[in-house]
Coordinates of C-alpha atoms and ligand atoms in Angstrom, one line a residue:
M1 CA 19.6 44.7 23.2
P2 CA 19.6 46.2 19.7
S3 CA 22.6 47.1 17.7
T4 CA 22.3 50.7 18.8
P5 CA 19.5 52.2 16.8
S6 CA 20.0 55.9 16.9
N7 CA 16.6 56.9 18.2
T8 CA 13.7 55.6 20.2
I9 CA 10.5 55.7 18.2
K10 CA 7.5 56.9 20.1
S11 CA 4.5 54.6 20.4
N12 CA 2.2 56.6 18.1
Q13 CA 4.7 56.3 15.3
T14 CA 5.2 52.5 15.4
Q15 CA 2.4 51.5 13.1
E16 CA 3.5 53.9 10.4
L17 CA 7.3 53.3 10.5
F18 CA 7.7 49.6 10.9
P19 CA 7.7 46.9 8.2
E20 CA 4.3 45.2 8.1
P21 CA 4.5 41.5 9.2
T22 CA 3.3 38.9 6.7
P23 CA -0.4 37.9 7.2
E24 CA 0.7 34.5 8.7
I25 CA 2.9 36.2 11.3
K26 CA 0.3 38.8 12.0
A27 CA -2.2 36.0 12.6
H28 CA 0.3 34.5 15.2
S29 CA 0.3 37.8 17.0
D30 CA -3.5 38.0 16.9
R31 CA -3.8 34.6 18.5
L32 CA -1.6 35.7 21.4
K33 CA -3.5 39.0 21.6
H34 CA -6.8 37.1 21.9
L35 CA -5.3 34.9 24.6
I36 CA -4.2 38.0 26.6
Q37 CA -7.6 39.6 26.1
D38 CA -9.3 36.4 27.5
K39 CA -7.0 36.5 30.6
I40 CA -7.9 40.2 31.2
R41 CA -11.6 39.5 30.9
A42 CA -11.3 36.4 33.2
N43 CA -9.4 38.4 35.8
G44 CA -11.9 41.2 36.5
H45 CA -10.9 43.3 33.4
K46 CA -7.3 43.9 34.4
I47 CA -3.9 42.1 34.7
T48 CA -0.6 43.5 36.1
F49 CA 1.9 44.6 33.5
A50 CA 4.1 41.7 34.7
D51 CA 1.4 39.2 33.8
Y52 CA 1.0 40.9 30.4
M53 CA 4.8 40.8 29.8
N54 CA 5.0 37.2 30.9
L55 CA 2.3 36.2 28.4
A56 CA 3.8 38.4 25.6
L57 CA 7.2 36.8 26.0
Y58 CA 6.5 33.3 27.4
A59 CA 3.0 32.1 26.7
P60 CA 3.6 28.5 25.5
G61 CA 3.9 28.3 21.7
L62 CA 2.9 31.9 21.2
G63 CA 5.1 34.2 23.4
Y64 CA 8.1 36.0 21.8
Y65 CA 10.7 33.6 23.4
S66 CA 8.5 30.5 23.2
A67 CA 7.6 30.6 19.6
G68 CA 9.9 29.8 16.7
L69 CA 10.7 33.2 15.2
K70 CA 14.4 34.3 14.8
K71 CA 15.2 36.7 17.6
F72 CA 18.9 37.1 17.9
G73 CA 21.4 38.6 15.4
K74 CA 21.0 40.5 12.2
Q75 CA 17.9 38.7 11.0
G76 CA 16.2 39.0 14.4
D77 CA 15.2 41.9 16.6
F78 CA 18.3 42.6 18.6
I79 CA 21.9 41.4 19.1
T80 CA 23.5 40.3 22.4
A81 CA 27.2 40.3 23.3
P82 CA 27.8 36.6 22.6
E83 CA 26.2 37.1 19.2
V84 CA 28.5 40.1 18.5
S85 CA 31.7 38.2 19.1
P86 CA 33.2 35.0 20.4
L87 CA 35.6 37.2 22.3
F88 CA 32.9 38.0 24.9
S89 CA 32.3 34.3 25.8
Q90 CA 36.1 33.6 25.7
C91 CA 36.7 36.4 28.3
L92 CA 33.9 35.0 30.4
A93 CA 35.5 31.5 30.1
I94 CA 38.8 32.8 31.4
Q95 CA 37.0 34.3 34.5
C96 CA 35.1 31.1 35.0
Q97 CA 38.4 29.2 34.9
H98 CA 39.6 31.4 37.8
I99 CA 36.4 30.8 39.7
L100 CA 36.5 27.1 39.2
E101 CA 40.1 27.0 40.5
Q102 CA 39.3 29.2 43.5
T103 CA 36.2 27.3 44.5
E104 CA 37.5 23.9 43.5
Q105 CA 34.3 23.2 41.5
D106 CA 33.7 21.7 38.1
V107 CA 30.1 22.4 37.2
L108 CA 28.8 25.4 35.2
L109 CA 25.1 26.3 35.0
E110 CA 24.0 28.8 32.4
V111 CA 20.5 30.2 32.8
G112 CA 18.7 31.6 29.7
A113 CA 21.1 30.5 27.1
G114 CA 19.4 32.0 24.0
S115 CA 20.7 30.6 20.7
G116 CA 23.4 28.5 22.6
I117 CA 26.3 30.4 21.1
M118 CA 27.7 31.5 24.4
A119 CA 27.8 27.9 25.7
V120 CA 29.6 26.8 22.5
E121 CA 32.4 29.5 22.7
L122 CA 32.7 29.4 26.4
I123 CA 33.3 25.6 26.6
L124 CA 35.6 25.7 23.6
E125 CA 37.8 28.3 25.4
L126 CA 37.8 26.2 28.6
E127 CA 38.8 23.2 26.5
R128 CA 41.7 25.3 25.0
Q129 CA 42.8 26.2 28.6
S130 CA 42.6 22.5 29.6
S131 CA 39.9 23.4 32.2
L132 CA 36.9 21.6 30.9
P133 CA 34.1 21.4 33.5
K134 CA 32.7 18.0 34.2
H135 CA 29.1 19.2 33.5
Y136 CA 27.7 22.2 31.6
L137 CA 24.1 22.6 32.7
I138 CA 21.5 24.8 30.9
L139 CA 18.3 26.0 32.3
E140 CA 16.1 27.5 29.6
L141 CA 12.5 28.6 29.9
S142 CA 11.7 28.4 26.2
A143 CA 11.2 24.9 24.7
D144 CA 12.0 26.3 21.2
L145 CA 15.3 27.9 22.3
R146 CA 16.3 24.7 24.2
E147 CA 15.9 22.8 20.9
R148 CA 18.0 25.3 19.1
Q149 CA 20.7 25.1 21.8
Q150 CA 20.8 21.4 21.5
Q151 CA 21.1 21.6 17.7
I152 CA 24.0 24.1 17.7
I153 CA 25.9 22.3 20.4
K154 CA 25.4 18.9 18.7
S155 CA 26.6 20.2 15.4
R156 CA 29.5 22.4 16.7
L157 CA 30.7 20.3 19.6
P158 CA 29.8 16.6 19.0
H159 CA 32.8 15.6 21.2
L160 CA 31.5 17.6 24.2
F161 CA 27.8 17.1 23.8
E162 CA 27.6 14.5 26.6
R163 CA 28.8 17.1 29.1
F164 CA 25.7 19.1 28.5
Q165 CA 22.5 18.6 30.4
W166 CA 19.3 20.6 30.1
L167 CA 17.3 21.2 33.3
D168 CA 13.6 21.9 33.7
R169 CA 14.1 23.8 36.9
L170 CA 16.8 24.9 39.3
P171 CA 18.5 21.9 41.0
E172 CA 16.7 20.8 44.1
K173 CA 19.8 19.5 45.9
P174 CA 22.5 21.9 47.1
F175 CA 24.5 23.1 44.1
K176 CA 28.2 23.5 43.9
G177 CA 29.6 25.4 40.9
I178 CA 29.2 28.6 38.8
V179 CA 26.0 30.1 37.7
I180 CA 26.3 32.4 34.7
A181 CA 23.7 34.4 32.7
N182 CA 23.9 37.1 30.0
E183 CA 20.9 39.3 29.6
L184 CA 18.6 37.0 31.6
L185 CA 17.3 39.4 34.2
D186 CA 16.3 42.0 31.6
A187 CA 14.0 39.4 30.0
M188 CA 12.1 38.8 33.2
P189 CA 8.6 40.3 33.5
V190 CA 8.5 43.6 35.5
H191 CA 5.7 45.4 37.3
L192 CA 5.2 49.1 36.4
I193 CA 4.6 51.7 39.1
K194 CA 3.6 55.3 38.9
L195 CA 4.8 57.6 41.6
E196 CA 3.3 61.0 42.4
K197 CA 4.0 63.3 45.3
N198 CA 1.7 61.5 47.8
S199 CA 0.6 58.4 46.0
I200 CA 1.8 55.2 44.5
S201 CA -0.1 53.2 41.9
E202 CA 0.6 50.2 39.8
R203 CA 0.0 50.2 36.0
Y204 CA -2.4 47.4 35.1
V205 CA -3.4 46.4 31.5
S206 CA -7.1 46.6 30.7
L207 CA -9.2 46.8 27.5
N208 CA -11.1 49.7 26.0
E209 CA -14.5 49.4 24.2
N210 CA -12.6 48.3 21.0
E211 CA -10.9 45.5 22.9
E212 CA -7.5 47.4 22.6
F213 CA -5.0 47.2 25.4
I214 CA -5.0 50.3 27.6
W215 CA -3.4 51.3 30.9
Q216 CA -5.3 51.4 34.1
D217 CA -3.7 52.7 37.3
S218 CA -4.7 51.6 40.7
K219 CA -3.3 50.5 44.1
P220 CA -0.7 47.7 44.0
E221 CA -2.2 44.5 45.3
N222 CA 1.1 42.8 45.9
P223 CA 2.6 43.8 49.3
H224 CA 6.2 43.2 48.0
L225 CA 5.6 45.6 45.2
Q226 CA 4.1 48.2 47.5
K227 CA 7.2 47.9 49.7
A228 CA 9.6 48.2 46.8
A229 CA 7.6 51.2 45.4
E230 CA 7.7 53.0 48.8
E231 CA 11.5 52.5 48.9
I232 CA 11.8 53.9 45.4
Q233 CA 9.6 56.8 46.2
A234 CA 11.7 57.6 49.3
L235 CA 14.8 57.5 47.2
Q236 CA 13.2 59.7 44.6
Q237 CA 12.2 62.3 47.2
S238 CA 15.6 62.2 48.8
L239 CA 17.0 63.0 45.4
A240 CA 14.4 65.8 45.3
H241 CA 13.2 64.8 42.0
L242 CA 9.5 64.7 42.7
N243 CA 8.5 68.3 42.4
D244 CA 5.3 69.9 43.7
K245 CA 3.7 70.6 40.3
P246 CA 0.2 69.0 40.2
G247 CA 0.1 66.0 37.9
H248 CA 3.9 65.4 37.9
S249 CA 4.5 61.7 37.9
Y250 CA 7.4 59.3 37.6
I251 CA 6.9 55.9 36.0
T252 CA 9.4 53.1 36.6
E253 CA 9.7 49.3 36.8
V254 CA 10.1 46.8 39.6
N255 CA 11.6 43.5 38.8
L256 CA 10.3 41.3 41.6
Q257 CA 11.1 38.1 39.6
A258 CA 14.8 38.9 39.5
V259 CA 15.0 39.2 43.3
D260 CA 13.0 35.9 43.7
W261 CA 15.2 34.2 41.2
L262 CA 18.3 35.3 43.0
K263 CA 16.9 34.1 46.3
S264 CA 16.2 30.6 44.9
I265 CA 19.8 30.4 43.6
A266 CA 21.2 31.6 46.9
D267 CA 19.2 28.9 48.7
I268 CA 20.7 26.1 46.7
L269 CA 24.2 27.4 46.2
E270 CA 26.3 25.5 48.6
S271 CA 29.5 26.8 47.2
G272 CA 30.6 28.6 44.1
A273 CA 29.7 31.9 42.4
I274 CA 27.2 33.7 40.3
L275 CA 28.3 35.9 37.4
L276 CA 25.6 38.0 35.8
V277 CA 25.9 40.4 32.8
D278 CA 23.1 42.7 31.9
Y279 CA 22.3 46.3 31.1
G280 CA 21.4 48.6 33.9
Y281 CA 22.5 51.1 36.6
T282 CA 23.0 51.6 40.3
A283 CA 19.8 52.9 42.0
Q284 CA 21.1 56.5 42.1
E285 CA 21.4 56.5 38.3
Y286 CA 18.3 54.3 37.6
Y287 CA 15.9 56.7 39.4
H288 CA 17.5 59.8 37.8
P289 CA 14.8 62.5 37.1
Q290 CA 15.5 62.3 33.4
R291 CA 14.2 58.7 33.4
S292 CA 10.7 59.8 34.5
M293 CA 9.2 57.3 32.0
G294 CA 11.3 54.4 33.2
T295 CA 13.4 52.1 31.1
L296 CA 10.9 49.8 29.5
M297 CA 11.9 49.2 26.0
C298 CA 10.7 47.1 23.0
H299 CA 12.8 45.8 20.1
Y300 CA 11.3 45.0 16.8
Q301 CA 13.5 44.2 13.9
H302 CA 16.3 46.4 15.2
H303 CA 14.0 49.3 15.9
R304 CA 13.7 50.4 19.5
H305 CA 10.4 51.8 20.7
D306 CA 8.3 52.3 23.8
D307 CA 5.0 50.6 23.0
P308 CA 4.7 47.2 24.7
F309 CA 1.2 46.7 23.2
Y310 CA 2.5 46.7 19.6
L311 CA 2.3 43.2 17.9
P312 CA 2.5 41.0 21.1
G313 CA 4.6 38.0 20.5
L314 CA 6.6 39.6 17.6
Q315 CA 8.7 41.9 19.6
D316 CA 11.0 41.8 22.7
I317 CA 10.0 43.7 25.8
T318 CA 12.7 44.5 28.3
A319 CA 13.7 46.7 31.2
H320 CA 17.0 47.7 32.6
I321 CA 18.3 46.2 35.8
D322 CA 18.6 48.1 39.1
F323 CA 21.8 46.5 40.2
S324 CA 21.6 48.1 43.7
R325 CA 18.4 46.1 44.3
I326 CA 20.2 42.9 43.0
A327 CA 23.1 43.6 45.4
R328 CA 20.8 44.2 48.3
A329 CA 18.8 41.0 47.5
A330 CA 22.1 39.1 47.3
S331 CA 23.2 40.4 50.8
D332 CA 19.8 39.6 52.3
T333 CA 20.2 36.0 51.2
G334 CA 23.8 35.5 52.4
L335 CA 25.6 36.2 49.2
N336 CA 28.6 38.6 49.1
V337 CA 29.1 41.0 46.2
Y338 CA 32.7 40.6 45.1
G339 CA 32.7 42.6 41.9
F340 CA 30.7 45.2 40.0
T341 CA 32.0 46.8 36.9
T342 CA 31.2 47.8 33.3
Q343 CA 31.4 45.3 30.5
A344 CA 34.3 47.3 28.9
H345 CA 36.4 47.2 32.1
F346 CA 35.5 43.5 32.7
L347 CA 36.6 42.5 29.2
M348 CA 39.7 44.7 29.0
A349 CA 41.0 43.5 32.4
G350 CA 39.7 40.0 31.8
G351 CA 41.9 39.1 28.8
L352 CA 40.4 40.7 25.8
M353 CA 43.7 42.1 24.5
E354 CA 45.6 38.9 25.2
L355 CA 43.0 36.9 23.2
T356 CA 43.6 39.1 20.2
Q357 CA 47.4 39.1 20.4
D358 CA 47.9 36.6 17.6
L359 CA 45.7 38.4 15.1
N360 CA 47.4 38.9 11.7
P361 CA 47.0 42.6 10.7
D362 CA 47.8 41.5 7.1
D363 CA 44.5 39.6 7.0
V364 CA 42.8 43.0 6.6
M365 CA 39.2 41.6 6.4
H366 CA 39.4 39.5 9.5
F367 CA 41.4 42.2 11.4
T368 CA 38.8 44.9 10.6
E369 CA 35.9 42.6 11.6
V370 CA 37.5 41.8 15.0
A371 CA 38.2 45.5 15.5
R372 CA 34.5 46.2 14.8
Q373 CA 33.4 43.5 17.3
I374 CA 35.7 44.9 20.0
K375 CA 34.4 48.4 19.5
M376 CA 30.8 47.2 19.8
L377 CA 31.6 45.3 23.0
T378 CA 33.6 48.0 24.7
L379 CA 32.9 51.5 23.4
P380 CA 30.8 53.6 25.9
E381 CA 28.3 54.5 23.3
E382 CA 27.8 50.9 22.3
M383 CA 27.7 48.1 24.9
G384 CA 30.8 49.1 27.0
E385 CA 29.2 51.2 29.7
L386 CA 25.5 50.4 29.9
F387 CA 26.2 46.7 30.4
K388 CA 27.5 45.7 33.8
V389 CA 28.9 42.6 35.3
I390 CA 28.2 41.5 38.9
L391 CA 30.0 38.7 40.8
L392 CA 28.3 37.2 43.8
A393 CA 29.4 34.3 46.0
K394 CA 28.9 32.6 49.3
D395 CA 31.5 31.9 51.9
K396 CA 34.7 31.8 50.0
A397 CA 36.2 35.3 49.1
L398 CA 36.8 35.5 45.4
S399 CA 38.9 37.8 43.4
L400 CA 39.0 37.9 39.6
P401 CA 41.4 39.7 37.3
A402 CA 38.4 41.1 35.4
F403 CA 37.4 43.3 38.4
Q404 CA 40.9 44.4 39.3
F405 CA 41.0 47.2 36.9
Q406 CA 37.9 49.0 38.1
N407 CA 35.6 47.6 40.8
F408 CA 32.6 49.8 41.5
K409 CA 30.8 47.6 44.1
N410 CA 30.9 50.5 46.6
R411 CA 28.5 52.5 44.4
L412 CA 25.8 49.9 44.6
Ligands
LIG1 C1 17.5 38.3 26.1 S1 17.7 36.6 26.0 C2 19.4 36.3 26.2 C3 19.9 35.1 25.6 C4 21.4 34.8 25.7 N1 21.8 34.7 27.1 C5 22.2 35.8 25.0 O1 22.9 36.6 25.7 O2 22.2 35.9 23.8 C6 16.9 35.9 27.5 C7 17.0 34.4 27.6 O3 16.6 34.1 28.9 C8 15.6 33.1 28.9 N2 14.8 33.1 30.1 C9 14.1 34.2 30.6 N3 13.6 33.9 31.8 C10 14.1 32.7 32.2 C11 14.1 32.0 33.4 N4 13.4 32.4 34.5 N5 14.7 30.8 33.4 C12 15.5 30.4 32.4 N6 15.6 31.0 31.2 C13 14.9 32.2 31.1 C14 14.9 33.4 27.6 O4 14.1 32.3 27.1 C15 16.1 33.7 26.7 O5 16.7 32.5 26.3

């Protein structure tokens, strides 16, 4: 998520407004472009947008997350909460400590650990609270990021390194512990659908006569997508947002992978909890008429724009999370939803102020910097309201201080 650029730039403006990549970096993007073009040709001249996004982000050695470019922080393309401030991970650690106590578990599994900074700050806080987990497992799709995570953890936490273990896939045996992820679900490839009064189509990616990427709309081939699209269309119509004007359409995303991922976790989670932080809405908000072009968003050097075909491999592509769908998938697989709240409420009730109690106001530089970080994490116009936290668990009823201030789970 970017550090709040003021405006979204429209696709036809991207080429003019953005800094030109160096020839070497442009060549990298061209290699990925050629790979995607080959896939499109080999697949009857179209691929789903989810396949396009998967290649653009994760094609081995070339995709945005798989290749070696700097992504997070000021020199990257966007900034995430653990990169904004260690306070975020420290608050998360305090909640993990409560879960570990209530579930009598001592294993943490972080999925999609990015630069590794959240793991560092989180385990340091658990060490300070004398609640070190026996193991801190990391499941990371990108080989490049996995290497960076190992480097930062080795250099910042040599005495704790042996507790860390990197996994290639979800554990096969029943898992007992906590699963945590920040901004994982929004980085999963989504399908795009186009809803009209009496029709549903999927947006595929094809090529024009100049070999440029173009949209091609036709019937969804995946029955799960068709079903999800029908549900969304029904919700849309019940909200009376699809009007009768000819040509009126509503484009949105469907994140089938997030649902499948959650099901796989639910299958192996014998006891423990899942704590997910991401940006998104309940279904009622997600499918609001004002979002008739969906929530698909690209981040390129702290510019936010809506053109996923721009420089593949050099920009992030992401979509917001429909948390009602996540909650429904959780219930379908035997998980209970114990908490759903905004990031601001989660942090404020979860120990943010206590963590800053000992700050020295006379150290003006540090004090101002921490105040800036807190504003960024909690203000509604920054990350405070758009980002949500959801707590899921099996069997054991859980209650966390971070959800006691405001728990919006009934809105899901
Ligand atoms: C937007 S980044 C967030 C990184 C980090 N959690 C943070 O908050 O800074 C998404 C991360 O999820 C990883 N990722 C995406 N899909 C994944 C999957 N299915 N399994 C494991 N990691 C995944 C990406 O490689 C990347 O590290």
